[in-house]
PDB file of C-alpha atoms in Angstrom:
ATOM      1  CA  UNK P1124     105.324 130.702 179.737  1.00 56.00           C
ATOM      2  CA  UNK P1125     105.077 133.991 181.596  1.00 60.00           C
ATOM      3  CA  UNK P1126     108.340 133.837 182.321  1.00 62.00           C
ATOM      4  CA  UNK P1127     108.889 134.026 178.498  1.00 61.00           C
ATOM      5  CA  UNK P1128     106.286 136.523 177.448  1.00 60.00           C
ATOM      6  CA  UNK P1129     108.178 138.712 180.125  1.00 66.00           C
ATOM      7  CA  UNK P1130     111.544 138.464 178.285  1.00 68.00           C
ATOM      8  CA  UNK P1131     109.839 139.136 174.748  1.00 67.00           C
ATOM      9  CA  UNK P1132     108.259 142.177 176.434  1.00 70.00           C
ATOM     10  CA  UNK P1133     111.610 143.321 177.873  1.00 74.00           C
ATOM     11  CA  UNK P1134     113.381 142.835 174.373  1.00 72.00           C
ATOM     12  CA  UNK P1135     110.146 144.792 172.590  1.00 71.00           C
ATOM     13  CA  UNK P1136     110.965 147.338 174.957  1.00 74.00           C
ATOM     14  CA  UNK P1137     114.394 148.001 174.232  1.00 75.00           C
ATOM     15  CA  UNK P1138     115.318 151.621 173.213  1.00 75.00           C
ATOM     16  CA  UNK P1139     117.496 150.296 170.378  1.00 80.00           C
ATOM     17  CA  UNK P1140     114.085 147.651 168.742  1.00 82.00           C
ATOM     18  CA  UNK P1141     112.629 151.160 167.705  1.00 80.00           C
ATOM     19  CA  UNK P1142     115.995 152.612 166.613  1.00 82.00           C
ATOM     20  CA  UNK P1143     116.758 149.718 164.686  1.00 86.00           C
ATOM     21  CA  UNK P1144     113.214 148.687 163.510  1.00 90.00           C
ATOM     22  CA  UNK P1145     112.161 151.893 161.720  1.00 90.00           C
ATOM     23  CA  UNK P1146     114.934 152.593 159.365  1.00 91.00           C
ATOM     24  CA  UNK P1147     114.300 149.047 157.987  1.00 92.00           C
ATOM     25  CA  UNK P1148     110.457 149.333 157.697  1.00 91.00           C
ATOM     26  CA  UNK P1149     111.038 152.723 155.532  1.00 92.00           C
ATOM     27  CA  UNK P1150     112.877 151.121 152.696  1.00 93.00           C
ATOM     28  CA  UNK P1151     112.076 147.575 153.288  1.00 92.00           C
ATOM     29  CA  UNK P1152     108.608 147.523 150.585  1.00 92.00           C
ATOM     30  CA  UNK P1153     110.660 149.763 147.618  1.00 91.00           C
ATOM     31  CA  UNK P1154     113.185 147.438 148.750  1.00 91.00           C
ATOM     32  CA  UNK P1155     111.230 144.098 148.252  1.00 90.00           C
ATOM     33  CA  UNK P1156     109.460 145.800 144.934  1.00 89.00           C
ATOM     34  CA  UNK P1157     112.122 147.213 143.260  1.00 87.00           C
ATOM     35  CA  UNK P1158     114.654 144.112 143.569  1.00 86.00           C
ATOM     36  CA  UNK P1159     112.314 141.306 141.909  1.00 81.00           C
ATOM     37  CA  UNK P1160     113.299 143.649 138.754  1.00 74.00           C
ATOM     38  CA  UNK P1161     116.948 142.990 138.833  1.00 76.00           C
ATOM     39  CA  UNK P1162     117.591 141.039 142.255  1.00 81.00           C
ATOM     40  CA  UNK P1163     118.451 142.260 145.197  1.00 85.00           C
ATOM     41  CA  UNK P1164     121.520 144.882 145.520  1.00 89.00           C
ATOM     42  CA  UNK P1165     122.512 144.324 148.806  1.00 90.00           C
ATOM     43  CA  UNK P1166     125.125 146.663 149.492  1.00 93.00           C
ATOM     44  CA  UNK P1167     123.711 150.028 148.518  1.00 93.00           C
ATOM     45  CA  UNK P1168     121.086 149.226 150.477  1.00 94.00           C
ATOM     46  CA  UNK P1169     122.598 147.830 153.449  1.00 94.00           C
ATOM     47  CA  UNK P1170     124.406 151.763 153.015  1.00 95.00           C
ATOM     48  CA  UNK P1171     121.009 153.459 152.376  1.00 95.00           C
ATOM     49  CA  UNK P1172     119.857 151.771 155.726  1.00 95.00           C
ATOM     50  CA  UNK P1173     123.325 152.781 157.653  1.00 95.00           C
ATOM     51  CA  UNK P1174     122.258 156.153 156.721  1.00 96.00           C
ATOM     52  CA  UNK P1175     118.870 156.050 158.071  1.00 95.00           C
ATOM     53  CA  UNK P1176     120.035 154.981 161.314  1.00 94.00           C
ATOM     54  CA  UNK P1177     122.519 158.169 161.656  1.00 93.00           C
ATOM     55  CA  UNK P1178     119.522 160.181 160.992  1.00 94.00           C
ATOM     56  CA  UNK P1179     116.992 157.979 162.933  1.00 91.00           C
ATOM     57  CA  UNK P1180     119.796 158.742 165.905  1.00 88.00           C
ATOM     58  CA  UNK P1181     120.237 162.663 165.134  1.00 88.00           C
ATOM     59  CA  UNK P1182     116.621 162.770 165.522  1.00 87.00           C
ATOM     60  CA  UNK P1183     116.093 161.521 168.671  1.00 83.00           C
ATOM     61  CA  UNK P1184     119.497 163.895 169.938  1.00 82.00           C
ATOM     62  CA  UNK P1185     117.364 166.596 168.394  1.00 82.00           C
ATOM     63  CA  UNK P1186     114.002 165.503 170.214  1.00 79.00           C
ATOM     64  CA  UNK P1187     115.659 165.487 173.462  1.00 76.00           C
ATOM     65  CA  UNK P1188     117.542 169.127 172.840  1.00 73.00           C
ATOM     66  CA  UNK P1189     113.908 169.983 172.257  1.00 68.00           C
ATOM     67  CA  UNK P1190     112.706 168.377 175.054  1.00 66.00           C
ATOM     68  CA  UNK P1191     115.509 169.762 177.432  1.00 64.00           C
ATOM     69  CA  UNK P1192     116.562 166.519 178.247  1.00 61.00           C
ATOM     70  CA  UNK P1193     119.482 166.195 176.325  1.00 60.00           C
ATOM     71  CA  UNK P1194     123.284 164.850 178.276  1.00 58.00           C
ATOM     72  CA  UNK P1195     125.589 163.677 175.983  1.00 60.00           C
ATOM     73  CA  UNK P1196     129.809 164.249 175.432  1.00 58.00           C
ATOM     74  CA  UNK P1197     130.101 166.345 172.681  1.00 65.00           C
ATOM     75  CA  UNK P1198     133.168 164.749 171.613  1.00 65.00           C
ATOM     76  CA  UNK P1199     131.234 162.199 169.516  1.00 70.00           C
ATOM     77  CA  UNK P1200     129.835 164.806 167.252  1.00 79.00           C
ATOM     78  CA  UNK P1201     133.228 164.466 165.004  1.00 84.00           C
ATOM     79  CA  UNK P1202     132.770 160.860 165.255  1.00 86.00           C
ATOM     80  CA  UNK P1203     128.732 160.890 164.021  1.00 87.00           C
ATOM     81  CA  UNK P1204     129.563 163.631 161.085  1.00 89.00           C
ATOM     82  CA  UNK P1205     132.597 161.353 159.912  1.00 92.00           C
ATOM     83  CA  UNK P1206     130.761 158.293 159.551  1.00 92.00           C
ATOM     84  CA  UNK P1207     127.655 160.425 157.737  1.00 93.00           C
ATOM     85  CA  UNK P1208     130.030 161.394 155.633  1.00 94.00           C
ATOM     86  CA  UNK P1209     132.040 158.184 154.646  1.00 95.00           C
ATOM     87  CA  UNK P1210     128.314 156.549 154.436  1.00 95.00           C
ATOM     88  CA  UNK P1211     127.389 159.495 151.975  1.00 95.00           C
ATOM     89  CA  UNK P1212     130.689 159.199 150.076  1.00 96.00           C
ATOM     90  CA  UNK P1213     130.132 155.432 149.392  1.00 95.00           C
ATOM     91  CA  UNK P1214     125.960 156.052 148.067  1.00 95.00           C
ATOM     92  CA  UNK P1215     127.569 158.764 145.542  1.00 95.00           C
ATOM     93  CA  UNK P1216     130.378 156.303 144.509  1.00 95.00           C
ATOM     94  CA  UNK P1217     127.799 153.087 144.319  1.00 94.00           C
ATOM     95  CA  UNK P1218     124.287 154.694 143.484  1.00 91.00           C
ATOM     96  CA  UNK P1219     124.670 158.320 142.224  1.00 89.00           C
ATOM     97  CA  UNK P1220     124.710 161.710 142.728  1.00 90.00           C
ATOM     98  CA  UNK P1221     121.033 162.189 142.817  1.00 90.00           C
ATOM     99  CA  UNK P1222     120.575 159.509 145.417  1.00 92.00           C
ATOM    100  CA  UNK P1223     122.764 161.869 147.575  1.00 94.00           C
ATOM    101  CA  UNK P1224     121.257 164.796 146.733  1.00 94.00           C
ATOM    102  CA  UNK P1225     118.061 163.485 147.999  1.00 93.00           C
ATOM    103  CA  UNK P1226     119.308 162.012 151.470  1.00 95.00           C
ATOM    104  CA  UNK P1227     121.236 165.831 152.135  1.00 95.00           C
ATOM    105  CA  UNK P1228     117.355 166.909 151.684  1.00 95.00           C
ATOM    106  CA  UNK P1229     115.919 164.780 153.988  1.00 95.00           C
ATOM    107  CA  UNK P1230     118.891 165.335 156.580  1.00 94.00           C
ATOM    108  CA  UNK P1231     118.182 169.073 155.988  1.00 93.00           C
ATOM    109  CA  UNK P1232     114.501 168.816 156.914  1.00 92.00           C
ATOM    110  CA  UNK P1233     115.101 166.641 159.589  1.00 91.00           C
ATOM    111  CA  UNK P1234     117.535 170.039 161.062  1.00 88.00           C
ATOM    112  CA  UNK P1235     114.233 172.209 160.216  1.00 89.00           C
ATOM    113  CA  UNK P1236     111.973 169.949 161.531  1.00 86.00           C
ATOM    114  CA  UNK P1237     113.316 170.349 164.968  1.00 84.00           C
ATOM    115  CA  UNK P1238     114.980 173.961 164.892  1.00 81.00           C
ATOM    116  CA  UNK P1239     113.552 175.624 168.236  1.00 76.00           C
ATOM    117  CA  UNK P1240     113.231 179.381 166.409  1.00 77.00           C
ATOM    118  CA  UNK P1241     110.797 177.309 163.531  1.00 78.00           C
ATOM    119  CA  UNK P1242     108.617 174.831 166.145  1.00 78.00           C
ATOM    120  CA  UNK P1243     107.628 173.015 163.117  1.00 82.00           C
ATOM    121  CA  UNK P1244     106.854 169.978 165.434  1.00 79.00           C
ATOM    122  CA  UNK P1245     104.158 172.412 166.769  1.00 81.00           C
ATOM    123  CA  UNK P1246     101.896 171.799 163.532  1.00 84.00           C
ATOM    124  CA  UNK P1247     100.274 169.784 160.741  1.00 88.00           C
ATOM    125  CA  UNK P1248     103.542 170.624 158.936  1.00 89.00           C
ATOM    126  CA  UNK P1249     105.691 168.199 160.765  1.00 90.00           C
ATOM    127  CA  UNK P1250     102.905 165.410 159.855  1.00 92.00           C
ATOM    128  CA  UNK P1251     102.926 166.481 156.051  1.00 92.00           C
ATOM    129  CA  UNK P1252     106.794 166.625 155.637  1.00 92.00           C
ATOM    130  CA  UNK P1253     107.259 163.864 157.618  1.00 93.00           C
ATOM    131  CA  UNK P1254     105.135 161.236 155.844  1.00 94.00           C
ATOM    132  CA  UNK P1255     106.583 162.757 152.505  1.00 94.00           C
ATOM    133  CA  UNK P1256     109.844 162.247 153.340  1.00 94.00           C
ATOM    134  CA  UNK P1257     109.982 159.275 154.927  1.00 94.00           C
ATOM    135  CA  UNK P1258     107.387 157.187 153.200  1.00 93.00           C
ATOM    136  CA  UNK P1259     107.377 158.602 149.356  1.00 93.00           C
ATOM    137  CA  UNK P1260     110.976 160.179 149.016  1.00 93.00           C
ATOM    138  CA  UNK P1261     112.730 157.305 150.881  1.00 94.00           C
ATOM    139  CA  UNK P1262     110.544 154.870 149.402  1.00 92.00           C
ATOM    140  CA  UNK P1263     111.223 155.875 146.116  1.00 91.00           C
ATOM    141  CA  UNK P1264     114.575 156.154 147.303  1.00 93.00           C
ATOM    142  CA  UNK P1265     114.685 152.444 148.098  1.00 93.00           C
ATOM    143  CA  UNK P1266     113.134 151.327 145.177  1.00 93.00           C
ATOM    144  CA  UNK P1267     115.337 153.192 142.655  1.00 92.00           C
ATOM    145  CA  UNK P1268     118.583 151.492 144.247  1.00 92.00           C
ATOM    146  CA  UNK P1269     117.690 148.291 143.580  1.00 90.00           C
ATOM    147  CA  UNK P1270     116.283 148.943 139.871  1.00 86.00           C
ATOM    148  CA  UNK P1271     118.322 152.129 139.240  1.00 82.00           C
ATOM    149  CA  UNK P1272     114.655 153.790 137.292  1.00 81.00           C
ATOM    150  CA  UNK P1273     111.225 154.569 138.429  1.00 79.00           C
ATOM    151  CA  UNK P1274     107.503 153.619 137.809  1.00 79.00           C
ATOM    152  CA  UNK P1275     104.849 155.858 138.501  1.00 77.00           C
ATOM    153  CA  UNK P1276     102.575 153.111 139.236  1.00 78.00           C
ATOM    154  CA  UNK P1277     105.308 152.681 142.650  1.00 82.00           C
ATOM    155  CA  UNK P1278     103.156 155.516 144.119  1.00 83.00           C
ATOM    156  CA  UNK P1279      99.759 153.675 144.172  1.00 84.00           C
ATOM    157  CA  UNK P1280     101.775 151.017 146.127  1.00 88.00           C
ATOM    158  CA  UNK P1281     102.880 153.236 148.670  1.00 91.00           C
ATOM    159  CA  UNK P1282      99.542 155.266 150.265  1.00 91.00           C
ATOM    160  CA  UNK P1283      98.874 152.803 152.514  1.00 92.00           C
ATOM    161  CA  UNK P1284     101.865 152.921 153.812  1.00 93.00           C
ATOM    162  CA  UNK P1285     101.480 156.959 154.532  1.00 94.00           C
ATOM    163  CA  UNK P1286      98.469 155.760 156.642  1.00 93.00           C
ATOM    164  CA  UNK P1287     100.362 153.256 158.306  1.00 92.00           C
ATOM    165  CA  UNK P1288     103.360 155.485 159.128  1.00 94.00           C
ATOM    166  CA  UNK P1289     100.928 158.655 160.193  1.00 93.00           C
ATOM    167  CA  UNK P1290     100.171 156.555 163.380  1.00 90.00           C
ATOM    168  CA  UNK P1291     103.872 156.741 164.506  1.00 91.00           C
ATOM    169  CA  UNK P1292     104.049 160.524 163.322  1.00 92.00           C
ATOM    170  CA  UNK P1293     100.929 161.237 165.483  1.00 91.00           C
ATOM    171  CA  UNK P1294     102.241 159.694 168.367  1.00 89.00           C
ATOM    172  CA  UNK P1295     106.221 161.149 168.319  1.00 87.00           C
ATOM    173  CA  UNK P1296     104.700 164.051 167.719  1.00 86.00           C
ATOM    174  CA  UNK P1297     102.309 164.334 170.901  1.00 84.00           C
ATOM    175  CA  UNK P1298     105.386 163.732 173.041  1.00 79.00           C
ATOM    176  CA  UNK P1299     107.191 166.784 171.459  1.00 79.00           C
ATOM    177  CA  UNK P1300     104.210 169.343 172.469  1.00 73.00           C
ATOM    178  CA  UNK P1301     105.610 171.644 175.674  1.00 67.00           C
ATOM    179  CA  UNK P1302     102.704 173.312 176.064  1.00 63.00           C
ATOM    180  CA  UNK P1303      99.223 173.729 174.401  1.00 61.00           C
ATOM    181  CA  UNK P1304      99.283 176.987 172.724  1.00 67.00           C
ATOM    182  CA  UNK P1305      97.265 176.141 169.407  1.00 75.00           C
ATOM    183  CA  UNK P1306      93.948 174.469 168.662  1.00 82.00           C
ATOM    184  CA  UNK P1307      95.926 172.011 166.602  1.00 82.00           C
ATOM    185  CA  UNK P1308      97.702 170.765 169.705  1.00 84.00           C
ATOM    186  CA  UNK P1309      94.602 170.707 171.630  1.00 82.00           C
ATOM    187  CA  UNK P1310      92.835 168.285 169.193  1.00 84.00           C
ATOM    188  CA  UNK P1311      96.294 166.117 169.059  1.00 83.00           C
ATOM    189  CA  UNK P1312      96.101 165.577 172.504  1.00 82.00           C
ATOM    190  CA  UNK P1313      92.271 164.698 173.027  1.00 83.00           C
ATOM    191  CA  UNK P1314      92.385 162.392 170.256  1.00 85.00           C
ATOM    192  CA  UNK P1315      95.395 161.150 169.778  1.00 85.00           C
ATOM    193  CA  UNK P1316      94.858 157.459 170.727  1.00 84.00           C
ATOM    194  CA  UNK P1317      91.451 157.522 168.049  1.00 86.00           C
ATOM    195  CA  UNK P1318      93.707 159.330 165.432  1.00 89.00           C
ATOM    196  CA  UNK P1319      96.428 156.737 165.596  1.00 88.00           C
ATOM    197  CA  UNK P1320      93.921 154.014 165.931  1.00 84.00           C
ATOM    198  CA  UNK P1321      91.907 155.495 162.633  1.00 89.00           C
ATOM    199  CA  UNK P1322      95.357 155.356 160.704  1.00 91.00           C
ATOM    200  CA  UNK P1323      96.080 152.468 160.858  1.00 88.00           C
ATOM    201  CA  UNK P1324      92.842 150.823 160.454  1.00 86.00           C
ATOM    202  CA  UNK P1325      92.574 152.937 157.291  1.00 90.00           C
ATOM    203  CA  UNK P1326      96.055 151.898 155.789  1.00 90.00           C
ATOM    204  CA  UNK P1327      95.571 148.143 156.487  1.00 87.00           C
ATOM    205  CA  UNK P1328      91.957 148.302 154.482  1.00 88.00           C
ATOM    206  CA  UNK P1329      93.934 150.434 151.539  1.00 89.00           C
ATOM    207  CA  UNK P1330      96.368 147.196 151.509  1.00 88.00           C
ATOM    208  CA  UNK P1331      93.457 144.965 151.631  1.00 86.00           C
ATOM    209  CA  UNK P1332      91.817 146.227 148.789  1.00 87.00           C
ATOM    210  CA  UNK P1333      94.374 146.991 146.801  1.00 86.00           C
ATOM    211  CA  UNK P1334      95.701 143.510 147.422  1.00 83.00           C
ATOM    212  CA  UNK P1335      92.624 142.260 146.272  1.00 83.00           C
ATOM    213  CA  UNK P1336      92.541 144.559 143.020  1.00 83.00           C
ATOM    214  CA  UNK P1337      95.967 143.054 142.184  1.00 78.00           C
ATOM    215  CA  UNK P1338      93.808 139.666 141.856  1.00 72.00           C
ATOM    216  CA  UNK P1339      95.339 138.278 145.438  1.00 75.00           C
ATOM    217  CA  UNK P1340      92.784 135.779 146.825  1.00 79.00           C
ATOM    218  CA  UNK P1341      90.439 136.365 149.066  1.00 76.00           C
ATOM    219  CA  UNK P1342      91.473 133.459 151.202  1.00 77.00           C
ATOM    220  CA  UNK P1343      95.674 135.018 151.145  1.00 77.00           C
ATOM    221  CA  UNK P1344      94.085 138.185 151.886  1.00 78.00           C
ATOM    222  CA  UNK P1345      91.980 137.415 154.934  1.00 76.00           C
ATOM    223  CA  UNK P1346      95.030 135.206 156.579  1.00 74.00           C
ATOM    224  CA  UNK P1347      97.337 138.475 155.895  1.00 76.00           C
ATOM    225  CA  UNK P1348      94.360 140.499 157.439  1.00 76.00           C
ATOM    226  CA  UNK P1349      94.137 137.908 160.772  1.00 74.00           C
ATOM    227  CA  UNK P1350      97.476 138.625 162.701  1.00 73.00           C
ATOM    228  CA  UNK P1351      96.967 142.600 161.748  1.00 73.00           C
ATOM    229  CA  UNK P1352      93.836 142.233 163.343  1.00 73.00           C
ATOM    230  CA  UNK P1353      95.286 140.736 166.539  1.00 69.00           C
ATOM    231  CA  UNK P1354      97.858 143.787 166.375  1.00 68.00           C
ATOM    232  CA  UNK P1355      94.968 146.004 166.453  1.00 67.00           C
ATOM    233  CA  UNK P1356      93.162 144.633 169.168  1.00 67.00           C
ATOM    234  CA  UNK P1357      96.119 145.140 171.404  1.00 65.00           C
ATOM    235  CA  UNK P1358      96.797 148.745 170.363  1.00 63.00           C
ATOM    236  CA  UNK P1359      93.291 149.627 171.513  1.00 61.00           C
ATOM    237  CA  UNK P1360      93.919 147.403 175.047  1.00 62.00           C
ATOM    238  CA  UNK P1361      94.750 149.733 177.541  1.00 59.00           C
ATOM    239  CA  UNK P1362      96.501 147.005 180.170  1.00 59.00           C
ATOM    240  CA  UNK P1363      98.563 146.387 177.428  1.00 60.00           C
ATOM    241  CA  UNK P1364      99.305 149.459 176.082  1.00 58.00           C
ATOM    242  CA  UNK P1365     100.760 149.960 180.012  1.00 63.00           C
ATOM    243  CA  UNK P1366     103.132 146.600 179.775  1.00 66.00           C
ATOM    244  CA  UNK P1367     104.768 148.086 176.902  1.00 72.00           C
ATOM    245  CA  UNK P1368     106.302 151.018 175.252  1.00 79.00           C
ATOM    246  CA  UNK P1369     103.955 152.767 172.829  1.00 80.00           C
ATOM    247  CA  UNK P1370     106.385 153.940 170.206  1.00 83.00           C
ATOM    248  CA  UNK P1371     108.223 150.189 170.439  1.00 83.00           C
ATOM    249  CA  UNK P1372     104.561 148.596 170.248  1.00 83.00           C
ATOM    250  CA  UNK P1373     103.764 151.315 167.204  1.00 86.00           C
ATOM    251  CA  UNK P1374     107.442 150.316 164.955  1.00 87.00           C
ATOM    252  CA  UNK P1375     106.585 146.720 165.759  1.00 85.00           C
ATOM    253  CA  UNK P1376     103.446 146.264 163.912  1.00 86.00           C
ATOM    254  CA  UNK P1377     104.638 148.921 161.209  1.00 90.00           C
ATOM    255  CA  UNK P1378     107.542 146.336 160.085  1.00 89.00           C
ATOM    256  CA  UNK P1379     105.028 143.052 160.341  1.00 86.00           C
ATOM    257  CA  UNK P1380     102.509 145.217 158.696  1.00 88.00           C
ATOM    258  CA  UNK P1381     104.823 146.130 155.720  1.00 90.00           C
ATOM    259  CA  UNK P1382     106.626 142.886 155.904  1.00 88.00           C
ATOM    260  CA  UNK P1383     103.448 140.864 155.036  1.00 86.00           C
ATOM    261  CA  UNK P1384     102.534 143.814 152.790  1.00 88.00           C
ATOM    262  CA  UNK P1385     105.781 143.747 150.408  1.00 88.00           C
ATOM    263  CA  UNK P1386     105.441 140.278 150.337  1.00 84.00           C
ATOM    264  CA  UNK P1387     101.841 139.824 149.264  1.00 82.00           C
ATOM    265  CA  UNK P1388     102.584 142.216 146.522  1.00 82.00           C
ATOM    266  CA  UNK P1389     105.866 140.255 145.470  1.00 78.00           C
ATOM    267  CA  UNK P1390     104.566 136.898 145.643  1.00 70.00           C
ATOM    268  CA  UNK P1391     100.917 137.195 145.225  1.00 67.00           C
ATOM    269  CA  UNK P1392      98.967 134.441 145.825  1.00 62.00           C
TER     270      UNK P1392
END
């Protein structure tokens, strides 16, 4: 048994879980709402999350050149831009224009968001335009490529998920600070592990009541709340919090979190 729970650990820890893991959790609830309109359109959004992966990877190269810590052959740069651009070529020719237009927005503030001269990872900024981004724009994003319109009412669905995300933010963005010049910094660090603690407690009681608005059972609702719960509990342990990497522990319960979320609000109960 320990043997086992070592190997899970081991995969959990894995560089390439959190790569992988986050692209899918940002489009996986428009994706989930949005195709039990018109069923699920599985290429343009297996594209849509090829793209977020090239960006999810530009961002870390971009943390590290940050970060000084940054080795890599610069002979794959042609390679990277080429398949950006065949993956950008493909959304125009199966989605639209706009849908393009959008994801050359988000790769531009993704360059701004880590340009050296700017320090926008410095401030509150890189919180606001991150969750924007990456939780509205791409989740409207999502959700228009499977139903090809929008709702407004999409939006309400999609706070919680801002709280859920703003724990990750909080946390990337601690390991970005070089030195603490700013009172904003200062408070990051103190109060980090409360802050990303508070987030996510607060986005999984938006989900829980707006689940229960939406006339899902009290019953449903308290088994979806259980295993979140559990998740919790370990965030706040700190001899677990040692066996494992914080930003792979942090994507993991973001996808179960949104998993059970998107499905609770597709198949309510």
């Amino acid at each position: 048994m320990n043997q086992l729970l070592t190997l899970i650990i081991r995969c959990l820890n894995h560089p390439l879980f959190a790569w992988g893991t986050l692209p899918f959790s940002l489009i996986l609830f428009g994706t989930v709402l949005g195709s039990r309109q018109t069923g699920l359109q599985l290429f343009p959004t297996i594209l849509l999350y090829t793209f977020l992966l090239l960006t999810s990877l530009l961002e870390r190269i971009l943390i590290k050149k940050v970060k000084k810590t940054l080795a890599y052959p610069s002979i794959l740069n042609p390679i990277y831009w080429a398949a950006m651009l065949i993956v950008l070529l493909l959304i125009w020719t199966t989605v639209n224009w706009l849908s393009v237009g959008l994801l050359l927005l988000y790769l531009l503030f993704i360059f701004i968001a880590y340009n050296p001269a700017l320090r926008m990872e410095q401030s509150v900024f890189y919180v606001v335009l991150q969750l924007f981004f990456k939780v509205i724009i791409l989740g409207y994003l999502s959700y228009y490529i499977q139903t090809r319109f929008l709702e407004w009412d999409f939006i309400g669905y999609v706070i919680p998920n801002i709280f859920i995300l703003l724990s990750l933010v909080i946390y990337r963005q601690r390991g970005m600070f070089m030195e603490e010049d700013s009172r904003y910094q200062y408070f990051i660090e103190l109060y980090y592990l409360p802050l990303i603690s508070i987030s996510y407690a607060v986005g999984t009681i938006s989900i829980i009541i707006l689940l229960l608005v939406q006339s899902v059972t009290f019953t449903t609702v308290f088994l979806y709340a259980l295993p979140l719960l559990g998740l919790f509990v370990l965030l706040v342990l700190k001899k677990f919090r040692i066996s494992m990497r914080m930003d792979n522990y942090l994507n993991l319960i973001i996808l179960i979190t949104i998993v059970l979320y998107a499905i609770l609000v597709q198949y309510p109960a």
